[in-house]
Tab-separated table of C-alpha atoms in Angstrom:
chain	number	residue	atom	x	y	z
M	1311	UNK	CA	22.744	-5.674	8.394
M	1312	UNK	CA	20.921	-8.301	10.412
M	1313	UNK	CA	18.513	-9.916	8.004
M	1314	UNK	CA	19.113	-12.087	5.004
M	1315	UNK	CA	16.240	-11.002	2.811
M	1316	UNK	CA	13.201	-8.774	2.870
M	1317	UNK	CA	12.228	-9.266	6.474
M	1318	UNK	CA	13.957	-9.209	9.791
M	1319	UNK	CA	15.742	-12.292	11.026
M	1320	UNK	CA	14.074	-14.519	13.657
M	1321	UNK	CA	16.081	-12.828	16.403
M	1322	UNK	CA	14.763	-9.443	15.398
M	1323	UNK	CA	11.282	-10.436	14.228
M	1324	UNK	CA	9.096	-7.335	14.316
M	1325	UNK	CA	6.484	-7.174	17.053
M	1326	UNK	CA	2.836	-6.310	16.294
M	1327	UNK	CA	3.454	-2.806	17.661
M	1328	UNK	CA	6.545	-2.282	15.499
M	1329	UNK	CA	4.651	-3.533	12.446
M	1330	UNK	CA	1.882	-1.027	13.116
M	1331	UNK	CA	4.441	1.745	13.515
M	1332	UNK	CA	6.139	0.624	10.306
M	1333	UNK	CA	2.795	0.737	8.483
M	1334	UNK	CA	2.256	4.223	9.867
M	1335	UNK	CA	5.658	5.328	8.591
M	1336	UNK	CA	5.071	3.853	5.123
M	1337	UNK	CA	1.574	5.365	4.911
M	1338	UNK	CA	2.871	8.739	6.118
M	1339	UNK	CA	5.630	8.707	3.510
M	1340	UNK	CA	3.112	7.832	0.799
M	1341	UNK	CA	0.703	10.522	2.000
M	1342	UNK	CA	3.483	13.122	1.966
M	1343	UNK	CA	4.373	12.200	-1.620
M	1344	UNK	CA	0.756	12.210	-2.821
M	1345	UNK	CA	0.043	15.473	-1.017
M	1346	UNK	CA	3.043	17.059	-2.684
M	1347	UNK	CA	1.734	16.068	-6.081
M	1348	UNK	CA	-1.647	17.779	-5.536
M	1349	UNK	CA	-0.823	20.536	-3.075
M	1350	UNK	CA	1.329	22.368	-5.623
M	1351	UNK	CA	-1.466	22.644	-8.208
M	1352	UNK	CA	-3.522	25.152	-6.207
M	1353	UNK	CA	-0.454	27.331	-5.509
M	1354	UNK	CA	0.686	27.654	-9.127
M	1355	UNK	CA	-0.695	31.168	-9.691
M	1356	UNK	CA	1.027	32.448	-6.534
M	1357	UNK	CA	4.320	30.782	-7.546
M	1358	UNK	CA	4.114	32.323	-11.025
M	1359	UNK	CA	3.490	35.800	-9.672
M	1360	UNK	CA	6.226	35.614	-7.035
M	1361	UNK	CA	9.045	34.059	-9.062
M	1362	UNK	CA	8.186	35.474	-12.484
M	1363	UNK	CA	7.600	32.190	-14.320
M	1364	UNK	CA	6.542	32.295	-17.945
M	1365	UNK	CA	3.411	30.216	-18.703
M	1366	UNK	CA	5.548	27.535	-20.379
M	1367	UNK	CA	8.147	27.613	-17.624
M	1368	UNK	CA	5.490	27.227	-14.947
M	1369	UNK	CA	4.472	23.831	-16.323
M	1370	UNK	CA	7.930	22.549	-15.385
M	1371	UNK	CA	7.105	22.929	-11.696
M	1372	UNK	CA	4.891	19.893	-12.284
M	1373	UNK	CA	6.692	18.275	-15.228
M	1374	UNK	CA	10.130	18.138	-13.560
M	1375	UNK	CA	8.639	16.176	-10.684
M	1376	UNK	CA	6.591	13.843	-12.878
M	1377	UNK	CA	9.469	12.999	-15.228
M	1378	UNK	CA	11.907	12.158	-12.425
M	1379	UNK	CA	9.300	10.271	-10.401
M	1380	UNK	CA	7.776	8.214	-13.185
M	1381	UNK	CA	11.009	7.291	-14.931
M	1382	UNK	CA	12.884	6.070	-11.832
M	1383	UNK	CA	10.225	3.974	-10.073
M	1384	UNK	CA	11.051	0.687	-11.784
M	1385	UNK	CA	14.792	1.110	-11.314
M	1386	UNK	CA	14.392	2.176	-7.678
M	1387	UNK	CA	12.139	-0.780	-6.926
M	1388	UNK	CA	14.636	-3.278	-8.309
M	1389	UNK	CA	17.568	-1.578	-6.578
M	1390	UNK	CA	15.629	-1.902	-3.347
M	1391	UNK	CA	15.549	-5.677	-3.847
M	1392	UNK	CA	19.280	-5.689	-4.551
M	1393	UNK	CA	20.647	-3.386	-1.830
M	1394	UNK	CA	17.819	-3.520	0.701
M	1395	UNK	CA	14.341	-1.992	0.656
M	1396	UNK	CA	14.760	-0.351	4.083
M	1397	UNK	CA	17.914	1.399	2.900
M	1398	UNK	CA	16.182	2.622	-0.266
M	1399	UNK	CA	13.145	3.912	1.658
M	1400	UNK	CA	15.293	5.821	4.154
M	1401	UNK	CA	17.477	7.336	1.432
M	1402	UNK	CA	14.462	8.345	-0.642
M	1403	UNK	CA	12.686	9.966	2.303
M	1404	UNK	CA	15.854	11.880	3.174
M	1405	UNK	CA	16.299	13.110	-0.410
M	1406	UNK	CA	12.654	14.156	-0.642
M	1407	UNK	CA	12.795	16.028	2.674
M	1408	UNK	CA	16.006	17.862	1.764
M	1409	UNK	CA	14.601	18.751	-1.669
M	1410	UNK	CA	11.462	20.110	0.017
M	1411	UNK	CA	13.631	22.493	2.025
M	1412	UNK	CA	15.321	23.627	-1.183
M	1413	UNK	CA	11.943	24.123	-2.891
M	1414	UNK	CA	10.564	26.082	0.046
M	1415	UNK	CA	13.592	28.372	0.033
M	1416	UNK	CA	13.637	28.859	-3.764
M	1417	UNK	CA	13.978	32.445	-4.967
M	1418	UNK	CA	14.248	31.752	-8.692
M	1419	UNK	CA	12.488	29.509	-11.249
M	1420	UNK	CA	15.678	27.481	-11.899
M	1421	UNK	CA	16.132	26.606	-8.220
M	1422	UNK	CA	12.489	25.568	-7.814
M	1423	UNK	CA	12.532	23.375	-10.927
M	1424	UNK	CA	15.777	21.691	-9.784
M	1425	UNK	CA	14.264	21.123	-6.334
M	1426	UNK	CA	11.148	19.594	-7.867
M	1427	UNK	CA	13.293	17.220	-9.941
M	1428	UNK	CA	15.108	16.141	-6.759
M	1429	UNK	CA	11.760	15.702	-5.018
M	1430	UNK	CA	10.737	13.377	-7.836
M	1431	UNK	CA	13.907	11.309	-7.369
M	1432	UNK	CA	13.314	11.007	-3.619
M	1433	UNK	CA	9.657	10.152	-4.139
M	1434	UNK	CA	10.561	7.393	-6.593
M	1435	UNK	CA	13.113	5.892	-4.210
M	1436	UNK	CA	10.736	5.828	-1.239
M	1437	UNK	CA	7.451	4.906	-2.895
M	1438	UNK	CA	8.920	2.250	-5.211
M	1439	UNK	CA	9.727	-0.050	-2.280
M	1440	UNK	CA	6.854	0.842	0.052
M	1441	UNK	CA	4.566	-1.976	-1.034
M	1442	UNK	CA	7.498	-4.399	-1.050
M	1443	UNK	CA	8.211	-3.581	2.609
M	1444	UNK	CA	4.537	-3.806	3.483
M	1445	UNK	CA	3.887	-7.258	2.044
M	1446	UNK	CA	6.985	-8.710	3.707
M	1447	UNK	CA	5.970	-7.225	7.072
M	1448	UNK	CA	2.376	-8.468	6.997
M	1449	UNK	CA	2.360	-12.141	6.041
M	1450	UNK	CA	-1.047	-13.154	7.445
M	1451	UNK	CA	-3.747	-12.596	4.781
M	1452	UNK	CA	-6.150	-10.673	7.008
M	1453	UNK	CA	-3.430	-8.391	8.372
M	1454	UNK	CA	-2.051	-7.791	4.910
M	1455	UNK	CA	-5.485	-6.911	3.548
M	1456	UNK	CA	-5.990	-4.334	6.298
M	1457	UNK	CA	-2.497	-2.914	5.774
M	1458	UNK	CA	-3.048	-2.582	2.025
M	1459	UNK	CA	-6.378	-0.874	2.710
M	1460	UNK	CA	-4.576	1.746	4.821
M	1461	UNK	CA	-1.904	2.193	2.159
M	1462	UNK	CA	-4.496	2.517	-0.618
M	1463	UNK	CA	-6.487	5.069	1.362
M	1464	UNK	CA	-3.488	7.364	1.707
M	1465	UNK	CA	-3.059	7.366	-2.049
M	1466	UNK	CA	-6.732	7.836	-2.881
M	1467	UNK	CA	-7.512	10.524	-0.315
M	1468	UNK	CA	-4.190	12.346	-0.441
M	1469	UNK	CA	-5.076	14.321	-3.561
M	1470	UNK	CA	-8.255	15.736	-2.030
M	1471	UNK	CA	-6.535	16.586	1.243
M	1472	UNK	CA	-3.690	18.212	-0.681
M	1473	UNK	CA	-6.042	20.556	-2.488
M	1474	UNK	CA	-7.545	21.743	0.809
M	1475	UNK	CA	-4.183	22.060	2.527
M	1476	UNK	CA	-2.594	23.793	-0.439
M	1477	UNK	CA	-5.339	26.385	-0.570
M	1478	UNK	CA	-5.238	27.024	3.174
M	1479	UNK	CA	-1.432	27.337	3.360
M	1480	UNK	CA	-1.213	29.546	0.295
M	1481	UNK	CA	-4.001	31.861	1.466
M	1482	UNK	CA	-3.011	31.987	5.148
M	1483	UNK	CA	0.801	32.062	4.773
M	1484	UNK	CA	2.474	31.813	1.361
M	1485	UNK	CA	3.324	29.198	-1.266
M	1486	UNK	CA	6.709	28.425	0.329
M	1487	UNK	CA	4.903	26.555	3.112
M	1488	UNK	CA	3.414	23.964	0.786
M	1489	UNK	CA	6.972	22.596	0.595
M	1490	UNK	CA	8.278	23.510	4.053
M	1491	UNK	CA	5.466	21.563	5.721
M	1492	UNK	CA	7.223	18.403	4.515
M	1493	UNK	CA	10.208	19.041	6.814
M	1494	UNK	CA	8.685	18.072	10.187
M	1495	UNK	CA	6.766	15.216	8.570
M	1496	UNK	CA	9.806	13.849	6.750
M	1497	UNK	CA	12.167	14.151	9.723
M	1498	UNK	CA	9.667	12.444	12.054
M	1499	UNK	CA	9.102	9.659	9.537
M	1500	UNK	CA	12.868	9.113	9.226
M	1501	UNK	CA	13.424	8.938	12.977
M	1502	UNK	CA	10.672	6.363	13.439
M	1503	UNK	CA	11.557	4.416	10.289
M	1504	UNK	CA	15.132	3.857	11.462
M	1505	UNK	CA	13.754	2.153	14.562
M	1506	UNK	CA	10.868	0.108	13.197
M	1507	UNK	CA	11.513	-0.891	9.584
M	1508	UNK	CA	12.974	-4.399	9.324
M	1509	UNK	CA	16.595	-4.615	8.253
M	1510	UNK	CA	17.188	-6.437	4.997
M	1511	UNK	CA	20.476	-6.976	3.216
M	1512	UNK	CA	18.947	-7.435	-0.231
M	1513	UNK	CA	20.021	-10.138	-2.649
M	1514	UNK	CA	23.141	-8.241	-3.745
M	1515	UNK	CA	23.959	-6.179	-6.811
M	1516	UNK	CA	25.425	-9.202	-8.583
M	1517	UNK	CA	21.907	-10.689	-8.760
M	1518	UNK	CA	20.727	-7.888	-11.028
M	1519	UNK	CA	23.542	-5.461	-11.806
M	1520	UNK	CA	22.398	-4.828	-15.383
M	1521	UNK	CA	23.816	-1.369	-16.082
M	1522	UNK	CA	22.751	-1.359	-19.731
M	1523	UNK	CA	19.215	-2.370	-18.782
M	1524	UNK	CA	19.095	0.411	-16.184
M	1525	UNK	CA	20.131	2.990	-18.787
M	1526	UNK	CA	17.612	1.721	-21.343
M	1527	UNK	CA	14.585	1.641	-19.041
M	1528	UNK	CA	15.344	4.950	-17.351
M	1529	UNK	CA	15.996	6.754	-20.636
M	1530	UNK	CA	12.962	5.165	-22.280
M	1531	UNK	CA	10.569	6.019	-19.463
M	1532	UNK	CA	11.976	9.521	-19.029
M	1533	UNK	CA	11.689	10.302	-22.737
M	1534	UNK	CA	8.242	8.707	-22.947
M	1535	UNK	CA	6.845	10.648	-19.994
M	1536	UNK	CA	8.424	13.862	-21.288
M	1537	UNK	CA	6.738	13.281	-24.660
M	1538	UNK	CA	3.348	12.698	-23.064
M	1539	UNK	CA	3.422	15.703	-20.741
M	1540	UNK	CA	4.385	17.972	-23.676
M	1541	UNK	CA	1.655	16.671	-25.999
M	1542	UNK	CA	-0.742	19.452	-25.016
M	1543	UNK	CA	1.868	22.003	-26.124
M	1544	UNK	CA	3.018	20.391	-29.379
M	1545	UNK	CA	0.105	18.138	-30.365
M	1546	UNK	CA	-0.047	14.402	-31.042
M	1547	UNK	CA	0.783	14.666	-34.738
M	1548	UNK	CA	3.793	16.952	-34.448
M	1549	UNK	CA	7.164	15.681	-35.586
M	1550	UNK	CA	8.518	16.297	-32.102
M	1551	UNK	CA	5.879	14.133	-30.395
M	1552	UNK	CA	6.037	11.339	-32.978
M	1553	UNK	CA	9.844	11.304	-33.053
M	1554	UNK	CA	10.353	11.319	-29.293
M	1555	UNK	CA	7.521	8.809	-28.831
M	1556	UNK	CA	9.056	6.436	-31.368
M	1557	UNK	CA	12.495	6.730	-29.764
M	1558	UNK	CA	11.036	6.034	-26.319
M	1559	UNK	CA	9.273	2.937	-27.693
M	1560	UNK	CA	12.526	1.695	-29.260
M	1561	UNK	CA	14.422	2.166	-25.982
M	1562	UNK	CA	11.770	0.317	-23.964
M	1563	UNK	CA	11.607	-2.493	-26.541
M	1564	UNK	CA	15.391	-2.794	-26.362
M	1565	UNK	CA	15.099	-2.974	-22.579
M	1566	UNK	CA	12.652	-5.898	-22.798
M	1567	UNK	CA	14.931	-7.731	-25.242
M	1568	UNK	CA	17.870	-7.084	-22.935
M	1569	UNK	CA	15.979	-8.516	-19.953
M	1570	UNK	CA	15.154	-11.661	-21.867
M	1571	UNK	CA	18.828	-12.293	-22.679
M	1572	UNK	CA	20.830	-10.778	-19.805
M	1573	UNK	CA	22.505	-13.134	-17.334
M	1574	UNK	CA	21.409	-10.954	-14.392
M	1575	UNK	CA	18.433	-8.939	-15.646
M	1576	UNK	CA	17.366	-5.790	-13.860
M	1577	UNK	CA	13.715	-6.797	-14.326
M	1578	UNK	CA	13.339	-10.577	-14.506
M	1579	UNK	CA	10.497	-11.199	-16.942
M	1580	UNK	CA	9.221	-14.018	-14.730
M	1581	UNK	CA	7.173	-11.398	-12.896
M	1582	UNK	CA	4.808	-11.250	-15.879
M	1583	UNK	CA	4.064	-14.968	-15.686
M	1584	UNK	CA	1.470	-14.127	-13.070
M	1585	UNK	CA	-1.792	-13.468	-14.885
M	1586	UNK	CA	-3.046	-11.406	-11.962
M	1587	UNK	CA	0.010	-9.139	-11.892
M	1588	UNK	CA	-0.227	-8.504	-15.639
M	1589	UNK	CA	-3.981	-7.860	-15.518
M	1590	UNK	CA	-3.749	-5.625	-12.439
M	1591	UNK	CA	-1.142	-3.398	-14.050
M	1592	UNK	CA	-3.140	-3.129	-17.294
M	1593	UNK	CA	-6.298	-2.279	-15.342
M	1594	UNK	CA	-4.389	0.293	-13.336
M	1595	UNK	CA	-3.160	2.135	-16.445
M	1596	UNK	CA	-6.712	2.375	-17.769
M	1597	UNK	CA	-8.292	3.223	-14.431
M	1598	UNK	CA	-5.797	5.909	-13.427
M	1599	UNK	CA	-5.952	7.481	-16.890
M	1600	UNK	CA	-9.746	7.641	-16.650
M	1601	UNK	CA	-9.839	8.993	-13.125
M	1602	UNK	CA	-7.541	11.881	-13.932
M	1603	UNK	CA	-10.765	13.447	-15.182
M	1604	UNK	CA	-12.284	13.150	-11.725
M	1605	UNK	CA	-9.284	14.288	-9.706
M	1606	UNK	CA	-8.229	17.218	-11.888
M	1607	UNK	CA	-10.995	18.207	-14.280
M	1608	UNK	CA	-13.667	18.340	-11.587
M	1609	UNK	CA	-11.435	20.759	-9.661
M	1610	UNK	CA	-11.001	22.856	-12.804
M	1611	UNK	CA	-14.774	22.829	-13.390
M	1612	UNK	CA	-15.412	24.013	-9.843
M	1613	UNK	CA	-12.937	26.872	-10.198
M	1614	UNK	CA	-13.279	27.969	-13.831
M	1615	UNK	CA	-17.004	27.377	-14.354
M	1616	UNK	CA	-18.590	27.671	-10.898
M	1617	UNK	CA	-16.080	30.229	-9.590
M	1618	UNK	CA	-14.892	28.350	-6.489
M	1619	UNK	CA	-11.661	29.418	-4.789
M	1620	UNK	CA	-8.779	27.066	-4.064
M	1621	UNK	CA	-9.817	26.251	-0.493
M	1622	UNK	CA	-13.497	25.981	-1.477
M	1623	UNK	CA	-12.586	23.510	-4.203
M	1624	UNK	CA	-10.706	21.318	-1.765
M	1625	UNK	CA	-13.590	21.418	0.720
M	1626	UNK	CA	-16.064	20.567	-2.034
M	1627	UNK	CA	-14.097	17.391	-2.773
M	1628	UNK	CA	-13.673	16.365	0.875
M	1629	UNK	CA	-16.805	14.147	0.877
M	1630	UNK	CA	-15.054	11.998	-1.717
M	1631	UNK	CA	-12.040	11.586	0.562
M	1632	UNK	CA	-14.350	10.777	3.480
M	1633	UNK	CA	-16.239	7.985	1.703
M	1634	UNK	CA	-13.037	6.584	0.237
M	1635	UNK	CA	-11.581	6.403	3.734
M	1636	UNK	CA	-14.726	4.865	5.220
M	1637	UNK	CA	-14.859	2.138	2.575
M	1638	UNK	CA	-11.152	1.352	2.209
M	1639	UNK	CA	-10.408	1.391	5.945
M	1640	UNK	CA	-13.753	0.102	7.173
M	1641	UNK	CA	-14.973	-2.661	4.886
M	1642	UNK	CA	-12.635	-3.337	1.948
M	1643	UNK	CA	-10.505	-5.937	3.752
M	1644	UNK	CA	-13.579	-7.883	4.874
M	1645	UNK	CA	-15.147	-7.710	1.430
M	1646	UNK	CA	-11.937	-8.914	-0.224
M	1647	UNK	CA	-11.733	-11.833	2.201
M	1648	UNK	CA	-15.350	-12.813	1.645
M	1649	UNK	CA	-15.866	-12.216	-2.070
M	1650	UNK	CA	-12.321	-12.152	-3.478
M	1651	UNK	CA	-10.351	-9.225	-4.853
M	1652	UNK	CA	-11.568	-9.835	-8.407
M	1653	UNK	CA	-15.237	-9.368	-7.535
M	1654	UNK	CA	-14.591	-6.379	-5.278
M	1655	UNK	CA	-12.487	-4.748	-8.006
M	1656	UNK	CA	-15.272	-5.237	-10.546
M	1657	UNK	CA	-17.835	-3.730	-8.175
M	1658	UNK	CA	-15.577	-0.736	-7.550
M	1659	UNK	CA	-15.095	-0.128	-11.278
M	1660	UNK	CA	-18.881	-0.199	-11.795
M	1661	UNK	CA	-19.304	2.547	-9.175
M	1662	UNK	CA	-16.549	4.592	-10.834
M	1663	UNK	CA	-18.257	4.267	-14.215
M	1664	UNK	CA	-21.281	5.746	-12.451
M	1665	UNK	CA	-19.137	8.645	-11.206
M	1666	UNK	CA	-17.967	9.634	-14.680
M	1667	UNK	CA	-21.358	8.869	-16.196
M	1668	UNK	CA	-23.006	11.423	-13.902
M	1669	UNK	CA	-20.294	13.941	-14.677
M	1670	UNK	CA	-21.113	13.786	-18.401
M	1671	UNK	CA	-24.410	15.494	-17.509
M	1672	UNK	CA	-22.959	18.422	-15.544
M	1673	UNK	CA	-24.745	21.712	-16.300
M	1674	UNK	CA	-23.106	25.097	-16.583
M	1675	UNK	CA	-24.953	26.369	-13.528
M	1676	UNK	CA	-24.706	23.382	-11.208
M	1677	UNK	CA	-26.072	22.877	-7.724
M	1678	UNK	CA	-23.488	21.251	-5.504
M	1679	UNK	CA	-26.045	19.234	-3.520
M	1680	UNK	CA	-27.896	17.980	-6.594
M	1681	UNK	CA	-25.228	17.677	-9.281
M	1682	UNK	CA	-21.934	17.112	-7.447
M	1683	UNK	CA	-22.532	15.579	-4.013
M	1684	UNK	CA	-23.876	12.288	-5.476
M	1685	UNK	CA	-20.691	12.085	-7.563
M	1686	UNK	CA	-18.538	12.551	-4.465
M	1687	UNK	CA	-20.411	9.804	-2.642
M	1688	UNK	CA	-20.089	7.342	-5.534
M	1689	UNK	CA	-16.329	7.890	-5.264
M	1690	UNK	CA	-16.574	5.127	-2.660
M	1691	UNK	CA	-15.695	2.972	-5.650
M	1692	UNK	CA	-12.097	4.115	-5.166
M	1693	UNK	CA	-12.161	2.574	-1.709
M	1694	UNK	CA	-13.257	-0.751	-3.163
M	1695	UNK	CA	-11.130	-0.856	-6.299
M	1696	UNK	CA	-7.753	0.382	-5.093
M	1697	UNK	CA	-7.069	-2.065	-2.211
M	1698	UNK	CA	-8.220	-4.987	-4.363
M	1699	UNK	CA	-6.115	-3.825	-7.311
M	1700	UNK	CA	-3.062	-3.310	-5.097
M	1701	UNK	CA	-3.340	-6.816	-3.679
M	1702	UNK	CA	-3.650	-8.274	-7.170
M	1703	UNK	CA	-0.706	-6.197	-8.403
M	1704	UNK	CA	1.544	-7.689	-5.714
M	1705	UNK	CA	0.091	-11.208	-5.806
M	1706	UNK	CA	2.705	-12.829	-8.044
M	1707	UNK	CA	5.826	-11.370	-6.456
M	1708	UNK	CA	8.155	-13.682	-4.595
M	1709	UNK	CA	10.236	-12.390	-1.694
M	1710	UNK	CA	13.280	-11.405	-3.709
M	1711	UNK	CA	11.174	-9.521	-6.306
M	1712	UNK	CA	8.843	-7.620	-3.953
M	1713	UNK	CA	10.547	-4.290	-4.611
M	1714	UNK	CA	10.404	-4.859	-8.373
M	1715	UNK	CA	6.676	-5.663	-8.228
M	1716	UNK	CA	6.111	-2.570	-6.084
M	1717	UNK	CA	8.110	-0.399	-8.480
M	1718	UNK	CA	6.275	-1.844	-11.490
M	1719	UNK	CA	2.878	-1.193	-9.902
M	1720	UNK	CA	3.827	2.400	-9.119
M	1721	UNK	CA	5.279	2.860	-12.611
M	1722	UNK	CA	2.067	1.800	-14.350
M	1723	UNK	CA	0.206	4.205	-12.067
M	1724	UNK	CA	2.375	7.076	-13.285
M	1725	UNK	CA	2.045	5.973	-16.911
M	1726	UNK	CA	-1.736	5.969	-16.521
M	1727	UNK	CA	-1.655	9.411	-14.945
M	1728	UNK	CA	0.550	10.838	-17.701
M	1729	UNK	CA	-1.694	9.361	-20.394
M	1730	UNK	CA	-4.777	10.706	-18.647
M	1731	UNK	CA	-3.284	14.176	-18.510
M	1732	UNK	CA	-2.242	14.095	-22.159
M	1733	UNK	CA	-5.305	12.471	-23.713
M	1734	UNK	CA	-8.188	13.827	-21.629
M	1735	UNK	CA	-6.881	17.357	-21.201
M	1736	UNK	CA	-6.132	17.564	-24.931
M	1737	UNK	CA	-9.621	16.348	-25.828
M	1738	UNK	CA	-11.210	18.760	-23.365
M	1739	UNK	CA	-9.205	21.699	-24.707
M	1740	UNK	CA	-9.991	20.802	-28.319
M	1741	UNK	CA	-13.718	20.495	-27.648
M	1742	UNK	CA	-13.699	23.775	-25.710
M	1743	UNK	CA	-11.999	25.533	-28.603
M	1744	UNK	CA	-14.575	24.178	-31.046
M	1745	UNK	CA	-17.474	25.377	-28.904
M	1746	UNK	CA	-15.911	28.826	-28.481
M	1747	UNK	CA	-15.578	29.058	-32.268
M	1748	UNK	CA	-19.299	28.240	-32.524
M	1749	UNK	CA	-20.083	31.221	-30.333
M	1750	UNK	CA	-20.728	29.499	-27.016
M	1751	UNK	CA	-19.986	31.304	-23.764
M	1752	UNK	CA	-16.790	30.519	-21.869
M	1753	UNK	CA	-18.683	28.552	-19.225
M	1754	UNK	CA	-20.608	26.514	-21.799
M	1755	UNK	CA	-17.468	25.804	-23.817
M	1756	UNK	CA	-15.441	24.682	-20.792
M	1757	UNK	CA	-18.284	22.495	-19.544
M	1758	UNK	CA	-18.649	20.889	-22.966
M	1759	UNK	CA	-14.930	20.110	-23.042
M	1760	UNK	CA	-15.001	18.582	-19.595
M	1761	UNK	CA	-18.072	16.492	-20.472
M	1762	UNK	CA	-16.221	14.949	-23.423
M	1763	UNK	CA	-13.267	14.069	-21.185
M	1764	UNK	CA	-15.612	12.490	-18.632
M	1765	UNK	CA	-17.267	10.416	-21.361
M	1766	UNK	CA	-13.922	9.152	-22.681
M	1767	UNK	CA	-12.843	8.394	-19.101
M	1768	UNK	CA	-16.003	6.343	-18.590
M	1769	UNK	CA	-15.134	4.416	-21.747
M	1770	UNK	CA	-11.653	3.655	-20.423
M	1771	UNK	CA	-13.219	2.304	-17.230
M	1772	UNK	CA	-15.493	0.032	-19.259
M	1773	UNK	CA	-12.391	-1.361	-20.983
M	1774	UNK	CA	-10.732	-1.781	-17.559
M	1775	UNK	CA	-13.778	-3.752	-16.389
M	1776	UNK	CA	-13.552	-5.994	-19.459
M	1777	UNK	CA	-9.826	-6.647	-18.869
M	1778	UNK	CA	-10.405	-7.487	-15.204
M	1779	UNK	CA	-13.412	-9.682	-15.987
M	1780	UNK	CA	-11.663	-11.720	-18.662
M	1781	UNK	CA	-8.064	-11.908	-17.403
M	1782	UNK	CA	-8.615	-12.431	-13.676
M	1783	UNK	CA	-9.670	-15.940	-12.874
M	1784	UNK	CA	-12.498	-16.894	-10.579
M	1785	UNK	CA	-11.363	-18.888	-7.511
M	1786	UNK	CA	-12.279	-22.551	-7.608
M	1787	UNK	CA	-12.426	-22.710	-3.826
M	1788	UNK	CA	-11.490	-20.404	-0.944
M	1789	UNK	CA	-7.786	-19.793	-0.721
M	1790	UNK	CA	-6.944	-20.823	-4.276
M	1791	UNK	CA	-4.318	-18.632	-5.884
M	1792	UNK	CA	-1.992	-18.729	-8.819
M	1793	UNK	CA	1.409	-20.270	-8.302
M	1794	UNK	CA	4.249	-17.812	-8.023
M	1795	UNK	CA	6.732	-17.409	-10.779
M	1796	UNK	CA	9.834	-18.987	-9.240
M	1797	UNK	CA	9.148	-18.985	-5.522
M	1798	UNK	CA	6.247	-18.820	-3.034
M	1799	UNK	CA	4.185	-15.694	-3.606
M	1800	UNK	CA	4.035	-13.024	-0.974
M	1801	UNK	CA	0.328	-12.353	-1.120
M	1802	UNK	CA	-2.535	-14.749	-0.497
M	1803	UNK	CA	-5.264	-13.462	-2.762
M	1804	UNK	CA	-8.464	-15.454	-3.035
M	1805	UNK	CA	-9.317	-13.726	-6.273
M	1806	UNK	CA	-6.763	-15.302	-8.550
């Protein structure tokens, strides 16, 4: 390996063209992972019919992926720092691509669930270090802001694109192609990545070879995510949920204690000395949990209440992807530079509160142009909030911890998503059941359940605004930022 840390050595310093290609590879890998998470949702009925899944078994097509992905992000991010982020990204992309082939060729439920678990492992390996590679490639503040805007757009718009693509592929071909389409994308990304990603040797396993810590955090996160995704089936107050939840909390608490005392901790706690990093991750949990109601429940409303098909649902949500792209790619970097990430984040959250606020008033017989299109356009708040939040989430990482900060940021995203699924879907289902018992029609009952979830989501966003407003500091002058934990920070945020 040619480099000594997270970037190429002076003799192999990446050119502007190679940096752009590297950004394209990272964004493509992220888009492929995000697409895979949403594209499968619209094909679930076809998968169930073809492979003979039971209703409970079918949920594991999603759960197997989520459990592997969410529980391994933190570990994969830190391992990227230790053995090299380029190596981790390449290995993860290869695993994900191979698992996609296995999923596309599956002829039984067991094979598909195993393939989805492997996809989750590959996704965790690749996405955990993506931001770490990005911030070491783009060191100039303006370039980094634009690169983060591109990265954030792929995550925000990928879900909407996945719903369209999943519906089209399933209707035009069959469900196998929602996985097989990853093969040409993954292989192309690997070929280019080998050439353009900077070589880095990592800091070495001895700098953080905490095997016990790795076991504790992986087991704790895996058990915790499993508990959350099964809440809808067993309920919050069941002995199973309470017992597994308590055990997961004990394992994660033991992990934190271990990191505070270990000679070479897997996750050095110095990363939490940055107020911006801590606040950004808290805001992300709340924001992602709230916006599950937009990404998933709106799609369910369109299909179950308004009678849209899979492809129609994806097309109905395309305006949201368009405005997110226009804002994140077109203006977010300039706004962050001028007003600071803190202020842009706050403005984005306000718009998103407006999104969920409007959704609390959805009627049973809605007009798309009147009731839904304004909501899609206000989704521009994603394009403001996500790049700013991403920059803040990476702002306290020094060079040797960039992969850890990236893995942590992705982990809190998955925790927020799991909590959103568990809390909001459970509330919606409970409210729907109550309304059905009162004699309401199916459409009225479903709409009432979704409205409650939207209202709770809006409340979570208000809390996220309060956390960002109070914990993120105003800049005293342009260019002021918090000192890094133990070394110069990688990002140059003006908002902290």
